[in-house]
PDB file of C-alpha atoms in Angstrom:
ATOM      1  CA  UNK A   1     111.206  47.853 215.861  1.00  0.00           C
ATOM      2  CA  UNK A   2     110.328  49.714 212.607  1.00  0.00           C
ATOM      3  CA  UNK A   3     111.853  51.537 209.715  1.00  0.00           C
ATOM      4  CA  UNK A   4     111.245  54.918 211.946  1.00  0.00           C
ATOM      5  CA  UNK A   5     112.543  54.585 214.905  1.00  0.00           C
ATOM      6  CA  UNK A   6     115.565  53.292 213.311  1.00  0.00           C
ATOM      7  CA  UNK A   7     116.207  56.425 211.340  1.00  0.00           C
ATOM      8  CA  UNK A   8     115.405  58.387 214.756  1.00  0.00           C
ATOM      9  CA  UNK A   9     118.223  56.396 216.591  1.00  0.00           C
ATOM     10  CA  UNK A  10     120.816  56.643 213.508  1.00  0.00           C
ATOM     11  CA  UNK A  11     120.282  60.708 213.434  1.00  0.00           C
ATOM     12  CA  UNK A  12     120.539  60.927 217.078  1.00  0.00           C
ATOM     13  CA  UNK A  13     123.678  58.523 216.907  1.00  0.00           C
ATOM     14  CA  UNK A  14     125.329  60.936 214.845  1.00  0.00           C
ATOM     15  CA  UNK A  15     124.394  64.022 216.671  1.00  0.00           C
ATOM     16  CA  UNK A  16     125.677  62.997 219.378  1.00  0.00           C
ATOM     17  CA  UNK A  17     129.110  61.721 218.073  1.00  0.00           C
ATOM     18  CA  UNK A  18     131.884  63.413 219.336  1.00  0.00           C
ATOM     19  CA  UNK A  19     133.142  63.833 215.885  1.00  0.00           C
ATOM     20  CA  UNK A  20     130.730  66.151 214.716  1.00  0.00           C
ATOM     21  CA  UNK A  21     131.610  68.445 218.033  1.00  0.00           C
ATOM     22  CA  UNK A  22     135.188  68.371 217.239  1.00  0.00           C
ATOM     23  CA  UNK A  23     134.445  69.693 213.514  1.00  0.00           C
ATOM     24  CA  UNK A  24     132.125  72.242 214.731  1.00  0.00           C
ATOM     25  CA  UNK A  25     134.939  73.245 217.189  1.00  0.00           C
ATOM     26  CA  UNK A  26     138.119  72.583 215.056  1.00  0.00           C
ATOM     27  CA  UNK A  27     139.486  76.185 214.619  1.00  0.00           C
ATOM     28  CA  UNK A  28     140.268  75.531 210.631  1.00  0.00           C
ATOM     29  CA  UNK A  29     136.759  76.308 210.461  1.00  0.00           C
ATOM     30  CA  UNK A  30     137.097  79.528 211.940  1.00  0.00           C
ATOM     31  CA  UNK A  31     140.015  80.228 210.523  1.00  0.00           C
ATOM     32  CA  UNK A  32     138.198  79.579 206.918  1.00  0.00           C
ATOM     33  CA  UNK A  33     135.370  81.389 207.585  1.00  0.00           C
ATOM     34  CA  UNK A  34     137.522  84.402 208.592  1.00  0.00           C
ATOM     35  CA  UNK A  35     139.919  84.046 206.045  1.00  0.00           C
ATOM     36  CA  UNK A  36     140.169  87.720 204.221  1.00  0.00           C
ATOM     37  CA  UNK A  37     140.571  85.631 200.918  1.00  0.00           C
ATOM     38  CA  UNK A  38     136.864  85.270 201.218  1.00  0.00           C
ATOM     39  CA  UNK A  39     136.317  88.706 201.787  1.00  0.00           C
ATOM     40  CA  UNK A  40     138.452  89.764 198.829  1.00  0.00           C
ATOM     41  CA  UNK A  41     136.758  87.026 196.483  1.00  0.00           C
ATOM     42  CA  UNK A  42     133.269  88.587 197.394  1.00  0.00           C
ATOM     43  CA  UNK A  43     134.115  92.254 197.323  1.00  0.00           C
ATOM     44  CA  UNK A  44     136.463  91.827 194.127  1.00  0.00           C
ATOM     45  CA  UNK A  45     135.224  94.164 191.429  1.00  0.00           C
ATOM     46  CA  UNK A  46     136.294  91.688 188.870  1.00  0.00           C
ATOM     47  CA  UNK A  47     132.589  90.230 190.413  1.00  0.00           C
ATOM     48  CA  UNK A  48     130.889  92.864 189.398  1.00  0.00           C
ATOM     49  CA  UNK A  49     132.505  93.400 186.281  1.00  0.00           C
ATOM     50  CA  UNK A  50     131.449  89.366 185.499  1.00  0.00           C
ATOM     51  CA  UNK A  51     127.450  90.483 186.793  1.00  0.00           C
ATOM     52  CA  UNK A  52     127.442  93.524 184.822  1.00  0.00           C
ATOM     53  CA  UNK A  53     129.304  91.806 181.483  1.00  0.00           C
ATOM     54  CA  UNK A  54     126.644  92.738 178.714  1.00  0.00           C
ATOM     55  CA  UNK A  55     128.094  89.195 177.433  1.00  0.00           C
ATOM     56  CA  UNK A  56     126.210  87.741 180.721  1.00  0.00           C
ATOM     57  CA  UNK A  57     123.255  89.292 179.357  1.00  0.00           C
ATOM     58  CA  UNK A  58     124.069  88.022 175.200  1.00  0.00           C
ATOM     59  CA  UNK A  59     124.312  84.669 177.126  1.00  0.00           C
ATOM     60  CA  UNK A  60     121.015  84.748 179.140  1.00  0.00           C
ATOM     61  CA  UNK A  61     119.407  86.134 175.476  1.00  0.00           C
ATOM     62  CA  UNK A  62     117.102  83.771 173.916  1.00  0.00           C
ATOM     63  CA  UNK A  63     119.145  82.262 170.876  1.00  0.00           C
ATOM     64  CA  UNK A  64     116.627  81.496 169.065  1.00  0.00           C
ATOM     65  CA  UNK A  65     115.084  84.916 169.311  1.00  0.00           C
ATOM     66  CA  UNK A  66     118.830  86.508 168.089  1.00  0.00           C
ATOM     67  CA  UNK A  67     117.956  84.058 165.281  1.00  0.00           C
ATOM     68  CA  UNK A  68     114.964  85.192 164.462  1.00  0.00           C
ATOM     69  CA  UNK A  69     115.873  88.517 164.846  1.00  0.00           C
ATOM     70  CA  UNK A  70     118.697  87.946 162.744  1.00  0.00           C
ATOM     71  CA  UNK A  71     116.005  86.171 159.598  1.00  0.00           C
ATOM     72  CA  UNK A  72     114.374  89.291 160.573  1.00  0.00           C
ATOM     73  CA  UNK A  73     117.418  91.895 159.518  1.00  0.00           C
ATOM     74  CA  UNK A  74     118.578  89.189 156.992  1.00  0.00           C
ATOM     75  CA  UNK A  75     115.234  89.438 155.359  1.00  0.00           C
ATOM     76  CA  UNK A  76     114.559  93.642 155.355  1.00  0.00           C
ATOM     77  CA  UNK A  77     118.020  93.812 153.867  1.00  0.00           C
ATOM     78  CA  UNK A  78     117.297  91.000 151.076  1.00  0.00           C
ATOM     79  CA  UNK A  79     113.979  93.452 150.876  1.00  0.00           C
ATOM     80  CA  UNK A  80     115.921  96.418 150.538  1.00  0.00           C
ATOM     81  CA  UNK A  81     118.702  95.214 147.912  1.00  0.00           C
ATOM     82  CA  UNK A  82     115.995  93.951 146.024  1.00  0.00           C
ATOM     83  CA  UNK A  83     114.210  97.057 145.601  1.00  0.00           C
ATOM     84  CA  UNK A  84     117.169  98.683 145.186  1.00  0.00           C
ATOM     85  CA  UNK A  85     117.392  96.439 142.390  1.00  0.00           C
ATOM     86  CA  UNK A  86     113.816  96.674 141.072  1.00  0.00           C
ATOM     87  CA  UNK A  87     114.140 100.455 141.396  1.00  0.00           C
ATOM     88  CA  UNK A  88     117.766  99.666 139.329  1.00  0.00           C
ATOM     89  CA  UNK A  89     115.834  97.627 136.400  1.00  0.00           C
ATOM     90  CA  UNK A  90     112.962 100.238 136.118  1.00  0.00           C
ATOM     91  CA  UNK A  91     115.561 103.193 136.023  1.00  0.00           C
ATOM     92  CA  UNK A  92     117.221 101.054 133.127  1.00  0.00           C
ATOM     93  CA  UNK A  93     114.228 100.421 131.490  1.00  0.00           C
ATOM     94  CA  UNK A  94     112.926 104.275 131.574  1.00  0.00           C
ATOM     95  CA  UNK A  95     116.419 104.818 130.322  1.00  0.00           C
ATOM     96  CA  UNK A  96     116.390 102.504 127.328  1.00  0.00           C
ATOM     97  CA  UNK A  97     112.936 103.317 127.130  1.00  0.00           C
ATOM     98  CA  UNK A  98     113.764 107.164 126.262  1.00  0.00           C
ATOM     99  CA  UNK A  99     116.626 106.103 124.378  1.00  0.00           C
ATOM    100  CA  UNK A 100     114.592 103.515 121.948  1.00  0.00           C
ATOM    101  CA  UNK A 101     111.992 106.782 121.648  1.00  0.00           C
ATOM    102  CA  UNK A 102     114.839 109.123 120.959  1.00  0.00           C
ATOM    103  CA  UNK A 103     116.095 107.000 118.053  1.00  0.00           C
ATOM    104  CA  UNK A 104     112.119 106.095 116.952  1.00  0.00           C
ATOM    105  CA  UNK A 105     111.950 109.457 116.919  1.00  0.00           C
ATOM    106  CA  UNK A 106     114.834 110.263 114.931  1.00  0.00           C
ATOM    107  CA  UNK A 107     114.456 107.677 112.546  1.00  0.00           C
ATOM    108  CA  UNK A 108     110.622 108.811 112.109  1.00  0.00           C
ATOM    109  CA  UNK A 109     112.449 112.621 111.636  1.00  0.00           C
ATOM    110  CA  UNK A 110     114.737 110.876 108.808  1.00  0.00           C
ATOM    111  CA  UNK A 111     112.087 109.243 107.286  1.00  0.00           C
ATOM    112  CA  UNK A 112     109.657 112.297 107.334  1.00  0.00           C
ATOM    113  CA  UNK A 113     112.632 114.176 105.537  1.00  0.00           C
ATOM    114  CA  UNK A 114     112.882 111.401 102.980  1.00  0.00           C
ATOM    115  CA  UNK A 115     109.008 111.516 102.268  1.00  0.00           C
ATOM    116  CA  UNK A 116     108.866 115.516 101.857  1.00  0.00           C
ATOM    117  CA  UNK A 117     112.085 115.412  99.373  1.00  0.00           C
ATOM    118  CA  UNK A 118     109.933 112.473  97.007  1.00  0.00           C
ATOM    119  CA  UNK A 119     106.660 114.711  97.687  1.00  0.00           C
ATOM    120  CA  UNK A 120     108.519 117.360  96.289  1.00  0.00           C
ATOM    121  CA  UNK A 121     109.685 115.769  93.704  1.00  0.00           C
ATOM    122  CA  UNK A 122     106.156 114.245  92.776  1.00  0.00           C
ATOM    123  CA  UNK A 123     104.908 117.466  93.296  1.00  0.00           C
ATOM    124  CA  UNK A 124     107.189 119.722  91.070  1.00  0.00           C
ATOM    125  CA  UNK A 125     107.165 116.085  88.241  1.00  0.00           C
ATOM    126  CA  UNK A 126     102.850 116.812  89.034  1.00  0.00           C
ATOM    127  CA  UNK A 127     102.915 120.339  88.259  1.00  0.00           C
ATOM    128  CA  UNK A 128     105.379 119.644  85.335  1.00  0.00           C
ATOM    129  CA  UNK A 129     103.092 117.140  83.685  1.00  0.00           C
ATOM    130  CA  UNK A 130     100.294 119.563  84.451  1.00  0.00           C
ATOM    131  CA  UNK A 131     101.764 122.481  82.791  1.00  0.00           C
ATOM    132  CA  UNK A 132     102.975 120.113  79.809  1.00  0.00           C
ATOM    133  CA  UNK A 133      99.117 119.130  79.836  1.00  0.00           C
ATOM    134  CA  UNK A 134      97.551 122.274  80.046  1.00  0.00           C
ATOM    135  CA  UNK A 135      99.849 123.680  76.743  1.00  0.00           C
ATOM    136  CA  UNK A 136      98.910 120.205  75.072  1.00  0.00           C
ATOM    137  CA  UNK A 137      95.094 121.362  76.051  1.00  0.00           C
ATOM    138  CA  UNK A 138      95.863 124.978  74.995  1.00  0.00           C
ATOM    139  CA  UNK A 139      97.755 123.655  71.214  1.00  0.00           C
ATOM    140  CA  UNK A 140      94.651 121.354  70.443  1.00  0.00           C
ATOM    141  CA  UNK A 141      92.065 123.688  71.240  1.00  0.00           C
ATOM    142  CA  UNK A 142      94.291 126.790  68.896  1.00  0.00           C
ATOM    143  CA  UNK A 143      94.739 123.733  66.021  1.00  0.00           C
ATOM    144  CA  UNK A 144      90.704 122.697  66.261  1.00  0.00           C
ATOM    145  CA  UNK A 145      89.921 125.938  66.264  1.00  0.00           C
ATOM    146  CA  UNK A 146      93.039 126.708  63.437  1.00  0.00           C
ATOM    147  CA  UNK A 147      91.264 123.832  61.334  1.00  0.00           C
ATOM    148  CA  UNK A 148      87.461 125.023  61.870  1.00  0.00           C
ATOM    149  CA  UNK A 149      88.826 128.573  60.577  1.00  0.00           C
ATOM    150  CA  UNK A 150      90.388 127.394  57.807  1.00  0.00           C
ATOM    151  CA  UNK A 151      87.696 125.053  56.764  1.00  0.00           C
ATOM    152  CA  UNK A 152      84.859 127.708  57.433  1.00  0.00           C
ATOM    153  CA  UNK A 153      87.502 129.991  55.709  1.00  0.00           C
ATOM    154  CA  UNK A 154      87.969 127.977  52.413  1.00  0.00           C
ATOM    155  CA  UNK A 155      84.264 127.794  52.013  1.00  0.00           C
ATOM    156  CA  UNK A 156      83.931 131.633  52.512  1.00  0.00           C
ATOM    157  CA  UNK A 157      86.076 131.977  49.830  1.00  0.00           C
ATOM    158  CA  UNK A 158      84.502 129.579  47.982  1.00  0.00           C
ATOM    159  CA  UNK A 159      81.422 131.637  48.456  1.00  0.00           C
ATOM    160  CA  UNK A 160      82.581 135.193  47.783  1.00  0.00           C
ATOM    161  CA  UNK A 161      83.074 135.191  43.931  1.00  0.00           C
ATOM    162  CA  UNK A 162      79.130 134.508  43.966  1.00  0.00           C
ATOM    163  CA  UNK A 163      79.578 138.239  46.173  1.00  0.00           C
ATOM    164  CA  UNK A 164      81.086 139.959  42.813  1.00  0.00           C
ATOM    165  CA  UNK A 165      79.161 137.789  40.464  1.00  0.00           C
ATOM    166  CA  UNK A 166      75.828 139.557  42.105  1.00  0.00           C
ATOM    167  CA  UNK A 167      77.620 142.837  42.083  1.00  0.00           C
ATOM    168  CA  UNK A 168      78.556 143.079  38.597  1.00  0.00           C
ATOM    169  CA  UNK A 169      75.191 141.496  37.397  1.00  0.00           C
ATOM    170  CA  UNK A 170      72.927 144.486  39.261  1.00  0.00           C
ATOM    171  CA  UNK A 171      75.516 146.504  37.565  1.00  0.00           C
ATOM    172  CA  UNK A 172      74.336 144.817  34.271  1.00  0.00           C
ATOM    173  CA  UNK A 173      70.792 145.478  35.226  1.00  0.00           C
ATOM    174  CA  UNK A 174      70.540 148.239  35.908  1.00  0.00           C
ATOM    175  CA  UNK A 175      71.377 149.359  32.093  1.00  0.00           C
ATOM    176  CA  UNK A 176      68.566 147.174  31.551  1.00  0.00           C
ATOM    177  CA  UNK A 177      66.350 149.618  33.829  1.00  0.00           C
ATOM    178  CA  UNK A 178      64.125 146.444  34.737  1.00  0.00           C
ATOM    179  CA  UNK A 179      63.041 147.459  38.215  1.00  0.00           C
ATOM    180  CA  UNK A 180      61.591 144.078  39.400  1.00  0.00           C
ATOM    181  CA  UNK A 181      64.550 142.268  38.375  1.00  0.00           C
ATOM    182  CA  UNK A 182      66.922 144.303  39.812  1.00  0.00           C
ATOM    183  CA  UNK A 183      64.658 144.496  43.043  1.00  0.00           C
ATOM    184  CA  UNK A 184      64.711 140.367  43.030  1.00  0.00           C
ATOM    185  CA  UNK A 185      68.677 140.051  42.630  1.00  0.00           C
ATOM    186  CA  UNK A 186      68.971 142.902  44.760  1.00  0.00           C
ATOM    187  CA  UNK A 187      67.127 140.965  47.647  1.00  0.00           C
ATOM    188  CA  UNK A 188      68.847 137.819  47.041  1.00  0.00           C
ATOM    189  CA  UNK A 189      72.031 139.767  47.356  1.00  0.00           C
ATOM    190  CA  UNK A 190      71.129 140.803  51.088  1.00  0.00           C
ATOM    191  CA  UNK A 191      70.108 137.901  52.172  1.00  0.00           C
ATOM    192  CA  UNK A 192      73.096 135.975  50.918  1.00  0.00           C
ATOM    193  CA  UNK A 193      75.474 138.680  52.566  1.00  0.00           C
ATOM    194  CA  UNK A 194      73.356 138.913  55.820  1.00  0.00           C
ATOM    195  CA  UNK A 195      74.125 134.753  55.820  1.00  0.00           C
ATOM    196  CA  UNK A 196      77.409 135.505  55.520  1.00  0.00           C
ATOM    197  CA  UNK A 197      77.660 138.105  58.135  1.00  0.00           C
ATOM    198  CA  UNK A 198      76.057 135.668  60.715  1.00  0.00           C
ATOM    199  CA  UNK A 199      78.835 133.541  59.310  1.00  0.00           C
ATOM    200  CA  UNK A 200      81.604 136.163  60.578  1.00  0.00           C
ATOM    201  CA  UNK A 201      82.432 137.692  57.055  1.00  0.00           C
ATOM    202  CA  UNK A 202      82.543 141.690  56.846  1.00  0.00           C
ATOM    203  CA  UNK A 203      83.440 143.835  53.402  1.00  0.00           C
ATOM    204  CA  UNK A 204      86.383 145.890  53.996  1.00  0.00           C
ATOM    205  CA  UNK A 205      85.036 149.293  54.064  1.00  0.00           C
ATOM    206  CA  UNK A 206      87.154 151.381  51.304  1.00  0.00           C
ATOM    207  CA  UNK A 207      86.330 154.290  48.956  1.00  0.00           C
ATOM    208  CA  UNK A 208      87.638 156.308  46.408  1.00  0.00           C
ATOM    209  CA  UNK A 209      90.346 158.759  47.600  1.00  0.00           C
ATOM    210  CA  UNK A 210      91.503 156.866  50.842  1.00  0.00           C
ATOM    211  CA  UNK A 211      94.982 156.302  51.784  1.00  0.00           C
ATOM    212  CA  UNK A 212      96.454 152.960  50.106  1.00  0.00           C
ATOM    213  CA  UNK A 213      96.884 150.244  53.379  1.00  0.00           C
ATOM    214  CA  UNK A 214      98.885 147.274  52.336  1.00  0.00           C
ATOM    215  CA  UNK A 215      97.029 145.585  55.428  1.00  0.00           C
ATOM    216  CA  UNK A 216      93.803 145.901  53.746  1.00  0.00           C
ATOM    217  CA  UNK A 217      94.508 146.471  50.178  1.00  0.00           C
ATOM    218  CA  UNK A 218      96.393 145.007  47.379  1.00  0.00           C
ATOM    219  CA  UNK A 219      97.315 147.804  44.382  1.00  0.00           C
ATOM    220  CA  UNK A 220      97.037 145.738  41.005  1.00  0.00           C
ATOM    221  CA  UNK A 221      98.498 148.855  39.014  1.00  0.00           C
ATOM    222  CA  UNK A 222      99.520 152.385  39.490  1.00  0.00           C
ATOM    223  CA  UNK A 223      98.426 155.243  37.141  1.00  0.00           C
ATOM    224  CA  UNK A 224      99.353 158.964  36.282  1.00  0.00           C
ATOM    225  CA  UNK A 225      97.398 161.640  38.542  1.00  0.00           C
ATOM    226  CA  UNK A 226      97.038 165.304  37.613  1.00  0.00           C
ATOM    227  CA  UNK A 227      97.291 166.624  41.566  1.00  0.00           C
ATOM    228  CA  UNK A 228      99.680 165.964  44.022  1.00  0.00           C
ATOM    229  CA  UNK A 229      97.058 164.657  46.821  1.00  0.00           C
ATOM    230  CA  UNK A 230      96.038 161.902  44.988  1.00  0.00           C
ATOM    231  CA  UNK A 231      99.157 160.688  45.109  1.00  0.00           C
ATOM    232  CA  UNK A 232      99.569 157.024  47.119  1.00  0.00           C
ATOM    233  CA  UNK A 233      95.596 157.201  46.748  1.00  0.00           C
ATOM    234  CA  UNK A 234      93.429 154.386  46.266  1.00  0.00           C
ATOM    235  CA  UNK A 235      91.801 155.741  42.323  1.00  0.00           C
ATOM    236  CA  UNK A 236      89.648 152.994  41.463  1.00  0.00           C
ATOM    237  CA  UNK A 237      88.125 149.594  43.515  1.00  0.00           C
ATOM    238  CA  UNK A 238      88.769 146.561  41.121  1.00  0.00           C
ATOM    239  CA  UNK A 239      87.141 144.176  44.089  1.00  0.00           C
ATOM    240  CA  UNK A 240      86.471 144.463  47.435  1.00  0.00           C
ATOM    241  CA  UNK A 241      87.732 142.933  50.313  1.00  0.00           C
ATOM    242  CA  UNK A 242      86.630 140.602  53.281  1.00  0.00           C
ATOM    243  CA  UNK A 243      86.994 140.451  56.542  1.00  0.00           C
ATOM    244  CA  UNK A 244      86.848 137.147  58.513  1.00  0.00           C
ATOM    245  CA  UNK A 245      86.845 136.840  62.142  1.00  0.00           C
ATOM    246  CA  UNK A 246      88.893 139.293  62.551  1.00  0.00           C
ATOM    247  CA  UNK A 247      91.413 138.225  59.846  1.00  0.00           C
ATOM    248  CA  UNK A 248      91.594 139.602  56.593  1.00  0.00           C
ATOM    249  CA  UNK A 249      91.008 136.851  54.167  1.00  0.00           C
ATOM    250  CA  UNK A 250      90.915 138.419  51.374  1.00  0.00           C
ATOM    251  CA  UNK A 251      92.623 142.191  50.074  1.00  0.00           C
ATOM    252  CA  UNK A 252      90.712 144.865  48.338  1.00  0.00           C
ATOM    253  CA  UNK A 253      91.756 145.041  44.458  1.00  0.00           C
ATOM    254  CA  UNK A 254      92.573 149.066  43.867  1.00  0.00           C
ATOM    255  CA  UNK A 255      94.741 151.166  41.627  1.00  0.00           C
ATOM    256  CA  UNK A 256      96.693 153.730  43.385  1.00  0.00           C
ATOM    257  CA  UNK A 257      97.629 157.053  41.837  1.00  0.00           C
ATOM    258  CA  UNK A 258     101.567 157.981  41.064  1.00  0.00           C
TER     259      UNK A 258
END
């Protein structure tokens, strides 16, 4: 006999023990399988409520993908607070960016002041020296030119007693009546005063009978006059008078009439 048919004869051994009739047929059975309980355990909402728990559905969730998911949220947020915080350090560094040009600025402002007060002041010290320079320019030139006109001067007047010596002496020769004589002093004469002339010297123009000028002439000695309008008169020329540059260097000699 084999393995087989032994199992065969063991299952039909117990299917056809009595025992298993009088379980099928015990009336517990029945009364468990109609046992309301049952009925109230499958229709209870409290069932329902369990299947439709969205905690049933949290449990049945992947939890590794709530992890991830969590990384996820975990990581935009550490995302956002950082750029919040980025956005935070530029907005401070605009800030104290304006701020450090504001006080550059101010501090360039200050400094500009300070350089136009010493510009000023190296101006108007400048224009001072200039001024101060252009009168020291202005003296020297007036005492050169001072010293040339009183140099040139002293040798005009040096030179003008040679004038009367020439005027007197064609006086004297011309008593003599010597014609060619009086002709050659007489040319000397001009030339000499023409030199002179070139020189800046001019004879004060005067005559008998004009008014007496004390700018231009010097009265050695009054006389007596027999009319009234010759009075304050210039009566006789004693020597003449010159001229130079403008500047009388020497006064006619008269006699005025009283």
């Amino acid at each position: 006999m084999n393995i087989n048919q032994k199992k065969f004869e063991k299952k039909e051994e117990i299917n056809d023990n009595p025992l298993k009739e009088e379980i099928n047929d015990n009336p517990l059975k029945e009364k468990i399988n109609d046992n309301p309980l049952k009925e109230k355990i499958n229709d209870n909402p409290l069932k329902e409520e369990i299947n439709d728990n969205p905690l049933k559905e949290k449990i049945n969730d992947n939890p590794l993908k709530e992890k991830i998911n969590d990384n996820l949220l975990k990581e935009k947020i550490n995302d956002n607070l950082l750029k919040e915080k980025i956005n935070d350090n530029l907005l401070k560094e605009k800030i104290n960016d304006n701020l450090l040009k504001e006080k550059i600025n101010d501090n360039l402002l200050k400094e500009i002041e300070i350089i136009k007060e010493k510009l000023e002041k190296e101006k108007d010290k400048f224009l001072r020296i200039f001024a101060e320079f252009e009168n020291y320019k202005k003296r020297i030139k007036k005492e050169s030119l001072d010293l040339f006109r009183t140099v040139h001067q002293q040798i005009i007047l040096d030179l003008i007693p040679i004038l009367d010596d020439f005027e007197r002496g064609l006086k004297e020769l011309k008593k003599s009546k010597n014609e060619l004589i009086i002709q050659g002093i007489y040319l000397i004469q001009v030339k000499f005063i023409k030199i002179l002339k070139q020189k800046g010297l001019n004879k004060i123009k005067i005559k008998k009978g004009d008014d007496f000028n004390t700018d231009f002439h010097e009265a050695i000695t009054q006389i007596p006059v027999l009319t009234e309008n010759l009075k304050g008169k210039v009566i006789e020329i004693i020597e003449s008078g010159y001229i130079l540059q403008e500047k009388v260097i020497r006064h006619a000699k008269v006699i005025t009439g009283k």
